[in-house]
Amino acid sequence: MSKRVTPRSEDYAKWYTDVVLKAQLADYGPVRGTMVIRPYGYAIWEAIKAAYDLRFKETGHENAYFPLFIPKSYMSREAQHVEGFAKECAVVTHTRLRATEDGSGVEVDPDSKLDEELIIRPTSETVIWSLYKQWINSYRDLPILINQWVNIVRWEMRTRLFLRTTEFLWQEGHTAHATKDEAVAETLKMIEVYRQVAEDELALPVIVGLKSEAEKFAGAEETWCIEAMMGDKRALQSGTSHYLGQNFAKAFDVTFRNEANEEQYVYATSWGVSTRLIGAVIMAHGDDQGLRLPPNIAPIQAVIVPIYKDDSRDEVLGATKELASLLEATGARIKLDDRDTVSPGFKFNEWEMKGVPVRIELGPRDLKQSTVMVARRDTGEKLSFSNDQIVSRLPELLTEIQSGLYKQARDFREANTYSPGNWDEFKELMNTGGFARCGWDGDPLTEAAIKNETKATVRCILDEQEPAGIKCIHSGKPARYLVIFAKAY
RNA sequence: CGGAACGUGGCGCAGCCCGGUAGCGCACUUGACUGGGGGUCAAGGGGUCGCGGGUUCAAAUCCCGCCGUUCCGACCA
């Protein structure tokens, strides 16, 4: 493997894969479409997870765990749901192996065939609603506000590390409510939580909107989403929150008695974000040196690299250890890279590849002057600070980098968001890349035609209100919605 | 599932056309020198050439079959 990553301008897809592999975030698993999340990548996931989990709990949700296996028959209860997921379900048909007769290996034991096959969850609405049926009898049992952090399997044809893999990690919230208003409010509350954490913690500017009929979740009445622009100007759906109406309650016959002693179906929501967010962070912030991590989710916020010759070694190492504990006392996540086996130049490149926001160099020169050299990953700037300064400046520096990365990504999105005036301009824009903010007549046939001609899809509907005086970019009819069109991952 | 390419030390590749001792770079091991942007020199270790069959005195190389992977489409968080 070469030392550098493929430049983004040369081959964006290859750049992405290079960064994932060289920053040691993930590796390919032995089964097609699977990935191994390596410790550094998993640490990023843990930070993202912690940020979301905190907000979920603050908004009244509890974590639980539902089984991986779902009876096949459950999948067919909700008509749209089965249509949406049937083609990508992994199915368990047998329960054991046996040695082959010639002893050369193992084979499926035909005697162990299951009467009813099991589906490995592609999402858990069905299994969860089969339990909610048992748990809900009265309005006094509502609302139920449950979340789970789990792995799921969707047998995709083509996969890409973090963005689309056969198995991935996510969280899925599943709530049950007595009224439509309450369920709709929950749906909106959670998309707002998604927006906040994406923007405040991942420094990922997102657009909040509603999915079109074609793009919404299989089984939902309405799907709300957050959409982000990646470094190649394509869109990435980064989180979704669904208002499910009474669809699953009806499919699983979940009713309750309201205060007037009337039997009613329960209203539902579900919402999820996945390890795909790691892909979003990589593509929103990464550059040709590798990853650039927002300090709030960086496993290491500042790395200290000692620089010494044999005669200065003990003195420098002593000083860096002291500095490390001073900086740790500020609450920052610090790594002292005291490996003696690689050169400082190697460490610089390695930590830049891994996106550590701040690098602090300390060598004999600094020792004499009581200073340190500080390099910012976001701007590449190198600055000299006195020993005292760095301790008070580091927290500020991390805050600046956090907001700087957000601002860079938002400016990039704004600079690449256009309002094309006619169909030719639209087509040209979809060729060169970017978001198109324009009118759409709301007709699924128009949407399909646009996708067919340009590969662009409705990323989200910005406002449910009919926009005055705006025409559909494709049909020229009065627009039903103001939307964002873009090519998406 | 349609189109294309590729399977050779851990990784990336050359060798194949034209059959005859399996090679290069990176990585790895040991030592010395080095150390402020991916170090230098020296000495080492490691390969059933994806699997199965065929042709041949002889197969990484030619032929047939299978398996796998990647890329491009359709599908998708």
Coordinates of C-alpha atoms (C1' of nucleotides) in Angstrom, one line a residue:
Chain A
M1 CA 0.0 0.0 0.0
S2 CA 1.4 3.4 -0.9
K3 CA 2.0 5.9 1.8
R4 CA -0.4 8.6 0.6
V5 CA -4.1 8.5 -0.2
T6 CA -5.4 8.9 -3.7
P7 CA -6.2 12.7 -4.1
R8 CA -9.8 13.5 -3.9
S9 CA -9.7 15.3 -7.3
E10 CA -8.4 12.2 -9.0
D11 CA -10.8 9.6 -7.7
Y12 CA -13.1 10.4 -4.9
A13 CA -14.3 6.9 -4.2
K14 CA -10.8 5.6 -4.0
W15 CA -9.8 8.5 -1.8
Y16 CA -12.6 7.5 0.6
T17 CA -11.6 3.8 0.7
D18 CA -7.9 4.8 1.1
V19 CA -8.8 7.0 4.1
V20 CA -10.9 4.3 5.8
L21 CA -8.2 1.7 5.4
K22 CA -5.1 3.8 6.1
A23 CA -6.6 5.6 9.1
Q24 CA -7.4 2.1 10.4
L25 CA -11.1 2.8 10.9
A26 CA -12.2 -0.4 9.3
D27 CA -11.2 -3.4 7.2
Y28 CA -13.1 -5.8 4.9
G29 CA -14.6 -8.8 6.6
P30 CA -14.2 -12.3 5.1
V31 CA -17.8 -12.4 3.9
R32 CA -18.7 -10.2 1.0
G33 CA -20.2 -6.9 2.1
T34 CA -19.1 -7.2 5.7
M35 CA -16.7 -4.9 7.5
V36 CA -14.6 -5.1 10.6
I37 CA -14.7 -1.9 12.6
R38 CA -11.2 -1.4 14.0
P39 CA -10.5 0.0 17.4
Y40 CA -10.0 3.6 16.2
G41 CA -13.1 3.5 14.0
Y42 CA -15.1 2.0 16.9
A43 CA -13.9 4.7 19.3
I44 CA -15.4 7.3 16.9
W45 CA -18.6 5.3 16.8
E46 CA -18.6 5.1 20.7
A47 CA -18.3 8.9 20.8
I48 CA -21.1 9.4 18.3
K49 CA -23.2 6.9 20.2
A50 CA -22.6 8.5 23.5
A51 CA -23.6 11.9 22.2
Y52 CA -26.9 10.5 20.8
D53 CA -27.6 8.2 23.7
L54 CA -27.4 11.2 26.1
R55 CA -29.9 13.2 24.1
F56 CA -32.3 10.2 23.8
K57 CA -32.2 9.8 27.6
E58 CA -32.7 13.5 28.1
T59 CA -35.8 13.3 25.9
G60 CA -37.2 10.5 28.0
H61 CA -36.2 7.3 26.1
E62 CA -35.0 4.1 27.6
N63 CA -32.7 1.5 26.1
A64 CA -33.8 -2.1 25.7
Y65 CA -32.9 -5.1 23.5
F66 CA -35.1 -7.1 21.1
P67 CA -34.1 -10.4 19.4
L68 CA -32.0 -10.6 16.2
F69 CA -34.3 -13.3 14.8
I70 CA -37.8 -12.5 13.5
P71 CA -40.3 -15.2 12.4
K72 CA -40.7 -15.0 8.7
S73 CA -44.5 -14.5 8.9
Y74 CA -44.0 -11.3 10.8
M75 CA -42.4 -9.7 7.8
S76 CA -45.6 -10.0 5.7
R77 CA -47.9 -8.4 8.3
E78 CA -47.4 -4.9 6.9
A79 CA -47.8 -4.8 3.1
Q80 CA -45.5 -1.9 2.3
H81 CA -42.9 -3.1 4.8
V82 CA -42.5 -6.5 3.2
E83 CA -42.3 -5.0 -0.2
G84 CA -39.5 -2.7 1.0
F85 CA -37.4 -5.3 2.7
A86 CA -38.1 -8.7 1.3
K87 CA -35.4 -8.5 -1.4
E88 CA -32.7 -7.9 1.1
C89 CA -33.4 -10.2 4.0
A90 CA -31.0 -12.9 5.2
V91 CA -32.9 -16.0 6.1
V92 CA -32.1 -18.7 8.6
T93 CA -33.4 -22.1 7.4
H94 CA -31.4 -24.7 9.5
T95 CA -30.0 -24.9 13.0
R96 CA -27.0 -27.1 12.7
L97 CA -24.1 -28.5 10.7
R98 CA -22.7 -32.0 10.5
A99 CA -19.5 -33.5 9.3
T100 CA -19.5 -34.6 5.6
E101 CA -19.3 -38.3 5.1
D102 CA -15.8 -38.2 3.7
G103 CA -14.8 -36.1 6.7
S104 CA -13.5 -33.3 4.5
G105 CA -15.6 -30.6 6.0
V106 CA -19.1 -29.7 7.2
E107 CA -22.5 -29.4 5.6
V108 CA -26.0 -28.3 6.6
D109 CA -27.8 -31.1 8.4
P110 CA -31.0 -31.5 6.5
D111 CA -32.7 -32.9 9.6
S112 CA -32.3 -29.6 11.3
K113 CA -34.6 -27.7 8.9
L114 CA -36.8 -25.1 10.7
D115 CA -40.6 -25.3 10.3
E116 CA -40.8 -21.6 10.0
E117 CA -37.7 -19.8 8.7
L118 CA -36.2 -16.9 10.6
I119 CA -35.3 -13.5 9.3
I120 CA -32.3 -11.7 10.6
R121 CA -33.7 -8.3 11.4
P122 CA -33.3 -5.7 8.7
T123 CA -35.1 -3.3 11.2
S124 CA -37.1 -4.2 14.2
E125 CA -40.6 -2.7 13.8
T126 CA -42.2 -6.1 13.4
V127 CA -40.7 -7.9 16.4
I128 CA -41.1 -4.9 18.6
W129 CA -44.8 -4.4 17.7
S130 CA -45.5 -8.0 18.4
L131 CA -44.3 -7.3 22.0
Y132 CA -46.0 -3.9 22.2
K133 CA -49.3 -5.8 21.6
Q134 CA -48.7 -7.6 24.9
W135 CA -47.6 -4.5 26.8
I136 CA -50.3 -2.1 25.8
N137 CA -53.9 -2.4 27.0
S138 CA -54.8 1.1 28.3
Y139 CA -53.9 4.7 27.7
R140 CA -52.1 4.3 31.1
D141 CA -49.5 2.1 29.3
L142 CA -48.7 4.9 26.9
P143 CA -46.4 6.3 25.7
I144 CA -43.7 3.7 25.3
L145 CA -40.4 5.3 24.5
I146 CA -37.8 2.7 23.7
N147 CA -34.5 2.7 21.8
Q148 CA -32.1 0.0 21.0
W149 CA -28.4 0.0 19.8
V150 CA -28.0 -3.1 17.7
N151 CA -26.6 -4.6 14.5
I152 CA -28.9 -5.3 11.5
V153 CA -28.6 -7.0 8.2
R154 CA -29.7 -5.9 4.8
W155 CA -28.4 -8.0 1.9
E156 CA -27.3 -5.2 -0.4
M157 CA -26.0 -5.8 -3.9
R158 CA -23.2 -3.3 -3.8
T159 CA -21.5 -2.3 -0.6
R160 CA -19.1 0.4 0.6
L161 CA -17.3 0.7 3.9
F162 CA -19.5 2.4 6.5
L163 CA -21.9 3.8 3.8
R164 CA -23.6 0.6 2.8
T165 CA -22.6 -2.8 4.2
T166 CA -24.5 -6.0 4.6
E167 CA -24.4 -5.8 8.4
F168 CA -24.2 -2.5 10.2
L169 CA -24.6 -1.0 13.6
W170 CA -27.3 1.5 14.3
Q171 CA -29.8 2.7 16.9
E172 CA -33.5 2.3 16.3
G173 CA -36.1 4.1 18.4
H174 CA -39.6 2.7 18.5
T175 CA -42.3 4.7 20.3
A176 CA -46.0 4.1 20.8
H177 CA -48.5 6.9 21.5
A178 CA -52.2 7.4 22.3
T179 CA -52.7 10.2 19.7
K180 CA -51.6 11.2 16.3
D181 CA -50.5 14.6 17.5
E182 CA -48.3 13.1 20.1
A183 CA -46.7 10.7 17.6
V184 CA -46.1 13.4 15.1
A185 CA -44.6 15.6 17.8
E186 CA -42.3 12.7 18.7
T187 CA -41.2 12.2 15.1
L188 CA -40.3 15.9 14.8
K189 CA -38.6 16.0 18.2
M190 CA -36.3 13.2 17.2
I191 CA -35.4 14.6 13.8
E192 CA -34.4 17.7 15.7
V193 CA -32.3 15.7 18.1
Y194 CA -30.6 14.2 15.0
R195 CA -30.0 17.6 13.6
Q196 CA -28.5 19.0 16.8
V197 CA -26.1 16.2 17.4
A198 CA -25.0 16.1 13.8
E199 CA -24.3 19.8 13.7
D200 CA -23.0 20.3 17.3
E201 CA -21.0 17.2 17.8
L202 CA -20.1 15.9 14.3
A203 CA -19.8 19.4 12.9
L204 CA -22.0 18.1 10.1
P205 CA -24.3 20.7 8.6
V206 CA -27.6 19.1 7.6
I207 CA -30.8 20.0 5.9
V208 CA -34.0 18.8 7.6
G209 CA -36.9 17.9 5.4
L210 CA -39.5 15.4 4.4
K211 CA -39.0 12.4 2.1
S212 CA -41.0 12.0 -1.1
E213 CA -43.4 9.0 -1.4
A214 CA -40.7 7.2 -3.4
E215 CA -38.0 7.7 -0.9
K216 CA -39.9 7.3 2.4
F217 CA -39.5 4.3 4.7
A218 CA -41.5 1.2 3.8
G219 CA -44.4 1.2 6.1
A220 CA -44.3 4.9 7.1
E221 CA -46.9 7.7 6.6
E222 CA -44.1 10.3 6.6
T223 CA -40.4 10.1 6.8
W224 CA -38.3 13.1 8.0
C225 CA -34.6 13.1 7.2
I226 CA -31.4 15.0 7.7
E227 CA -29.4 15.3 4.5
A228 CA -25.7 16.4 4.3
M229 CA -23.4 17.3 1.5
M230 CA -20.3 15.3 1.0
G231 CA -16.9 16.6 -0.3
D232 CA -17.9 15.5 -3.9
K233 CA -21.1 17.5 -3.7
R234 CA -23.3 14.4 -3.4
A235 CA -26.0 14.0 -0.8
L236 CA -25.9 11.6 2.1
Q237 CA -29.0 10.7 4.0
S238 CA -27.7 10.8 7.5
G239 CA -30.7 10.0 9.7
T240 CA -34.4 9.4 9.4
S241 CA -37.4 9.7 11.7
H242 CA -40.7 8.1 10.7
Y243 CA -44.2 8.8 11.6
L244 CA -45.8 5.4 11.2
G245 CA -49.4 6.3 11.9
Q246 CA -51.4 3.2 12.9
N247 CA -49.9 1.0 10.2
F248 CA -47.9 -1.3 12.5
A249 CA -50.6 -1.2 15.2
K250 CA -53.1 -2.5 12.7
A251 CA -50.7 -5.1 11.3
F252 CA -50.0 -6.4 14.8
D253 CA -53.4 -5.6 16.2
V254 CA -52.2 -3.3 19.0
T255 CA -55.1 -1.5 20.5
F256 CA -55.8 0.3 23.8
R257 CA -58.7 1.7 25.8
N258 CA -58.6 5.5 25.9
E259 CA -60.0 7.6 28.7
A260 CA -63.5 7.4 27.2
N261 CA -63.2 3.6 27.3
E262 CA -63.1 3.4 23.5
E263 CA -60.9 0.9 21.8
Q264 CA -58.3 2.6 19.5
Y265 CA -55.2 1.6 17.5
V266 CA -51.9 2.9 18.8
Y267 CA -49.9 5.5 16.9
A268 CA -46.2 4.8 16.2
T269 CA -42.9 6.3 15.3
S270 CA -39.4 4.9 14.6
W271 CA -36.1 6.6 14.0
G272 CA -32.5 5.6 13.3
V273 CA -29.0 6.7 12.7
S274 CA -26.2 4.3 11.8
T275 CA -22.5 3.8 11.5
R276 CA -23.0 5.6 8.2
L277 CA -22.5 8.8 10.2
I278 CA -18.8 7.8 10.3
G279 CA -18.8 7.9 6.5
A280 CA -20.5 11.3 6.7
V281 CA -17.8 12.7 8.9
I282 CA -15.0 11.3 6.7
M283 CA -16.5 12.7 3.5
A284 CA -17.7 16.1 4.9
H285 CA -14.3 16.9 6.5
G286 CA -11.6 14.8 5.1
D287 CA -8.8 16.1 2.9
D288 CA -5.9 14.7 0.8
Q289 CA -3.9 14.2 4.0
G290 CA -6.7 12.0 5.4
L291 CA -9.3 12.3 8.1
R292 CA -10.1 15.6 9.9
L293 CA -12.1 14.8 13.0
P294 CA -14.3 17.3 14.9
P295 CA -12.8 17.5 18.4
N296 CA -16.1 16.6 20.1
I297 CA -16.0 13.1 18.7
A298 CA -12.3 12.6 18.2
P299 CA -11.0 9.7 20.3
I300 CA -7.7 11.7 20.6
Q301 CA -8.1 15.4 20.7
A302 CA -4.4 16.3 20.9
V303 CA -1.3 14.1 20.4
I304 CA 2.0 15.0 21.8
V305 CA 5.1 14.0 19.8
P306 CA 8.4 14.1 21.6
I307 CA 11.4 14.9 19.4
Y308 CA 14.8 14.0 20.7
K309 CA 18.3 12.7 20.0
D310 CA 20.0 10.1 22.2
D311 CA 21.5 12.8 24.5
S312 CA 18.2 14.7 25.0
R313 CA 15.9 11.7 25.2
D314 CA 15.3 11.5 28.9
E315 CA 14.8 15.2 29.4
V316 CA 12.3 15.5 26.5
L317 CA 10.3 12.4 27.5
G318 CA 10.1 13.8 31.0
A319 CA 8.9 17.1 29.8
T320 CA 6.2 15.6 27.5
K321 CA 4.9 13.4 30.3
E322 CA 4.5 16.4 32.5
L323 CA 2.8 18.3 29.7
A324 CA 0.5 15.4 29.0
S325 CA -0.8 15.3 32.6
L326 CA -1.2 19.1 32.7
L327 CA -3.3 18.9 29.5
E328 CA -5.3 15.9 30.7
A329 CA -6.3 17.9 33.7
T330 CA -8.1 20.3 31.4
G331 CA -10.4 17.4 30.5
A332 CA -9.0 16.9 27.0
R333 CA -8.3 13.5 25.5
I334 CA -4.5 13.4 25.2
K335 CA -2.2 10.8 23.6
L336 CA 1.5 10.9 24.3
D337 CA 3.1 9.1 21.3
D338 CA 6.4 8.0 22.9
R339 CA 7.0 5.2 20.5
D340 CA 10.8 4.9 20.0
T341 CA 10.3 2.7 16.9
V342 CA 9.2 5.3 14.4
S343 CA 10.5 8.7 13.4
P344 CA 8.7 12.0 14.3
G345 CA 8.0 12.6 10.6
F346 CA 6.2 9.3 10.4
K347 CA 4.1 10.1 13.5
F348 CA 3.1 13.5 12.0
N349 CA 1.8 11.8 8.9
E350 CA 0.1 9.0 10.8
W351 CA -1.8 11.3 13.2
E352 CA -2.8 13.6 10.3
M353 CA -4.2 10.6 8.5
K354 CA -6.1 9.7 11.6
G355 CA -7.5 13.2 11.8
V356 CA -6.3 14.2 15.3
P357 CA -7.3 17.9 15.7
V358 CA -4.2 19.2 17.4
R359 CA -0.6 18.0 17.4
I360 CA 1.9 19.3 19.9
E361 CA 5.6 18.9 19.2
L362 CA 8.2 19.1 22.0
G363 CA 11.9 18.9 21.3
P364 CA 15.3 20.2 22.6
R365 CA 14.7 23.6 20.9
D366 CA 11.4 24.0 22.7
L367 CA 12.9 22.8 26.0
K368 CA 15.4 25.7 25.9
Q369 CA 12.7 28.3 25.3
S370 CA 10.0 26.7 27.4
T371 CA 7.7 26.5 24.4
V372 CA 5.9 23.9 22.3
M373 CA 5.0 23.8 18.6
V374 CA 1.3 23.3 17.9
A375 CA -0.1 22.2 14.5
R376 CA -3.8 22.5 13.7
R377 CA -5.2 19.7 11.6
D378 CA -8.1 21.8 10.3
T379 CA -6.0 24.7 8.8
G380 CA -2.5 23.1 8.8
E381 CA -1.2 26.1 10.7
K382 CA 1.9 25.7 12.9
L383 CA 2.2 28.0 15.9
S384 CA 4.6 28.3 18.8
F385 CA 3.1 28.6 22.3
S386 CA 4.8 29.0 25.7
N387 CA 4.3 26.1 28.1
D388 CA 1.8 28.0 30.2
Q389 CA -0.2 29.3 27.2
I390 CA -0.8 25.8 25.7
V391 CA -2.6 24.6 28.8
S392 CA -5.1 27.5 28.8
R393 CA -5.3 27.7 25.0
L394 CA -5.9 24.0 24.2
P395 CA -9.6 24.0 25.2
E396 CA -10.2 27.2 23.1
L397 CA -8.3 25.7 20.2
L398 CA -10.5 22.6 20.3
T399 CA -13.6 24.8 20.3
E400 CA -12.3 26.8 17.4
I401 CA -11.5 23.7 15.4
Q402 CA -14.9 22.3 16.1
S403 CA -16.7 25.4 14.8
G404 CA -14.2 25.9 12.1
L405 CA -14.9 22.4 10.6
Y406 CA -18.6 23.1 10.8
K407 CA -18.3 26.4 9.1
Q408 CA -16.1 25.0 6.3
A409 CA -18.6 22.3 5.6
R410 CA -21.5 24.7 5.7
D411 CA -19.8 27.2 3.4
F412 CA -19.0 24.4 1.0
R413 CA -22.6 23.3 0.9
E414 CA -23.9 26.9 0.5
A415 CA -21.4 27.5 -2.3
N416 CA -22.6 24.4 -4.1
T417 CA -26.4 24.9 -3.6
Y418 CA -28.1 26.5 -6.6
S419 CA -31.5 27.4 -7.8
P420 CA -31.5 26.4 -11.4
G421 CA -33.9 28.5 -13.5
N422 CA -34.8 25.9 -16.1
W423 CA -34.4 22.2 -17.0
D424 CA -31.2 22.7 -19.0
E425 CA -29.5 24.5 -16.1
F426 CA -30.7 21.7 -13.8
K427 CA -29.2 19.0 -16.0
E428 CA -26.0 20.9 -16.2
L429 CA -25.9 21.2 -12.4
M430 CA -26.5 17.6 -11.8
N431 CA -23.6 16.9 -14.2
T432 CA -21.1 19.2 -12.4
G433 CA -22.5 18.4 -8.9
G434 CA -24.3 20.2 -6.2
F435 CA -27.7 20.6 -4.6
A436 CA -30.5 22.0 -6.7
R437 CA -33.1 24.0 -4.7
C438 CA -36.2 24.1 -6.9
G439 CA -39.9 23.4 -7.5
W440 CA -41.4 20.0 -8.0
D441 CA -44.9 19.3 -9.1
G442 CA -45.2 16.4 -6.5
D443 CA -45.9 13.8 -9.2
P444 CA -44.0 10.5 -8.7
L445 CA -43.8 10.2 -12.5
T446 CA -41.9 13.5 -12.7
E447 CA -39.6 12.4 -9.9
A448 CA -38.9 9.1 -11.8
A449 CA -38.3 11.0 -15.0
I450 CA -35.8 13.3 -13.4
K451 CA -34.0 10.3 -11.8
N452 CA -33.9 8.6 -15.1
E453 CA -32.4 11.5 -17.0
T454 CA -30.0 12.8 -14.3
K455 CA -29.7 10.2 -11.6
A456 CA -30.8 12.9 -9.1
T457 CA -33.5 12.2 -6.6
V458 CA -35.6 14.3 -4.3
R459 CA -33.4 14.5 -1.2
C460 CA -36.0 16.3 0.8
I461 CA -39.1 18.5 0.7
L462 CA -38.2 21.7 2.4
D463 CA -41.7 22.9 3.3
E464 CA -45.0 21.1 3.1
Q465 CA -46.7 24.4 2.1
E466 CA -47.3 24.9 -1.6
P467 CA -44.8 27.5 -2.7
A468 CA -46.3 30.5 -4.5
G469 CA -45.3 31.3 -8.0
I470 CA -42.7 28.6 -8.4
K471 CA -42.8 26.1 -11.3
C472 CA -41.7 22.5 -11.4
I473 CA -38.2 22.3 -12.8
H474 CA -39.1 19.4 -15.1
S475 CA -42.8 19.6 -16.0
G476 CA -43.2 23.4 -15.8
K477 CA -46.5 22.9 -13.9
P478 CA -47.0 24.9 -10.7
A479 CA -44.8 23.5 -8.1
R480 CA -46.4 21.5 -5.2
Y481 CA -43.2 21.6 -3.1
L482 CA -40.0 23.4 -2.8
V483 CA -37.3 20.6 -2.7
I484 CA -33.7 19.7 -2.8
F485 CA -32.6 17.6 -5.7
A486 CA -29.2 15.9 -5.8
K487 CA -27.3 12.8 -6.6
A488 CA -27.1 10.7 -3.5
Y489 CA -25.1 7.9 -2.0
Chain B
rC1 C1' -29.2 -10.2 -11.6
rG2 C1' -26.9 -7.7 -16.5
rG3 C1' -21.7 -5.7 -18.3
rA4 C1' -16.2 -5.7 -17.4
rA5 C1' -11.7 -7.0 -15.0
rC6 C1' -8.8 -9.6 -11.6
rG7 C1' -7.1 -14.0 -8.3
rU8 C1' 1.1 -15.1 -7.7
rG9 C1' 4.8 -14.3 0.2
rG10 C1' 0.9 -10.1 5.0
rC11 C1' -0.4 -5.8 1.3
rG12 C1' 0.3 -3.9 -3.9
rC13 C1' 2.0 -5.8 -8.4
rA14 C1' 5.4 -8.0 -12.6
rG15 C1' 6.1 -12.7 -14.9
rC16 C1' 1.6 -15.6 -18.7
rC17 C1' 1.2 -13.6 -25.2
rC18 C1' 6.2 -17.1 -26.9
rG19 C1' 5.7 -23.6 -21.2
rG20 C1' 11.9 -24.9 -18.7
rU21 C1' 15.6 -22.6 -11.3
rA22 C1' 9.1 -17.7 -8.8
rG23 C1' 10.7 -12.0 -8.9
rC24 C1' 10.0 -6.6 -7.5
rG25 C1' 8.2 -2.7 -4.1
rC26 C1' 6.1 -2.0 0.7
rA27 C1' 5.6 -4.5 5.3
rC28 C1' 8.3 -7.9 8.7
rU29 C1' 13.2 -9.7 11.8
rU30 C1' 18.3 -8.4 13.6
rG31 C1' 22.2 -4.8 14.1
rA32 C1' 24.5 0.0 13.6
rC33 C1' 23.9 4.9 12.6
rU34 C1' 19.8 8.4 12.7
rG35 C1' 15.6 11.4 14.9
rG36 C1' 12.0 19.3 14.1
rG37 C1' 7.6 16.0 7.9
rG38 C1' 6.5 9.0 6.0
rG39 C1' 15.1 7.9 7.7
rU40 C1' 20.0 5.3 5.8
rC41 C1' 23.1 1.1 5.3
rA42 C1' 23.9 -4.1 6.1
rA43 C1' 22.3 -9.0 6.9
rG44 C1' 17.8 -12.1 7.1
rG45 C1' 12.9 -14.9 7.1
rG46 C1' 8.5 -15.9 4.5
rG47 C1' 5.0 -18.2 -1.6
rU48 C1' 0.5 -25.6 -2.2
rC49 C1' 1.1 -19.2 -8.1
rG50 C1' -7.7 -19.3 -5.9
rC51 C1' -9.6 -24.7 -6.4
rG52 C1' -10.3 -29.1 -9.6
rG53 C1' -9.3 -31.5 -14.0
rG54 C1' -6.8 -31.9 -18.9
rU55 C1' -2.6 -31.3 -22.7
rU56 C1' 2.9 -32.0 -22.2
rC57 C1' 9.1 -35.0 -20.8
rA58 C1' 7.9 -30.4 -18.2
rA59 C1' 2.3 -25.8 -16.4
rA60 C1' 2.1 -19.6 -12.6
rU61 C1' 2.2 -19.7 -18.1
rC62 C1' -1.8 -23.4 -22.8
rC63 C1' -7.2 -25.7 -22.6
rC64 C1' -12.0 -26.8 -19.7
rG65 C1' -14.9 -26.4 -15.4
rC66 C1' -15.8 -24.3 -10.6
rC67 C1' -15.1 -20.8 -6.7
rG68 C1' -14.0 -16.0 -5.0
rU69 C1' -13.2 -10.7 -5.2
rU70 C1' -13.4 -5.8 -7.2
rC71 C1' -15.4 -2.1 -10.5
rC72 C1' -19.8 -0.2 -13.6
rG73 C1' -25.5 -0.6 -13.8
rA74 C1' -30.6 -1.9 -11.3
rC75 C1' -31.7 -1.8 -5.4
rC76 C1' -30.6 0.7 -0.7
rA77 C1' -29.4 3.9 5.8

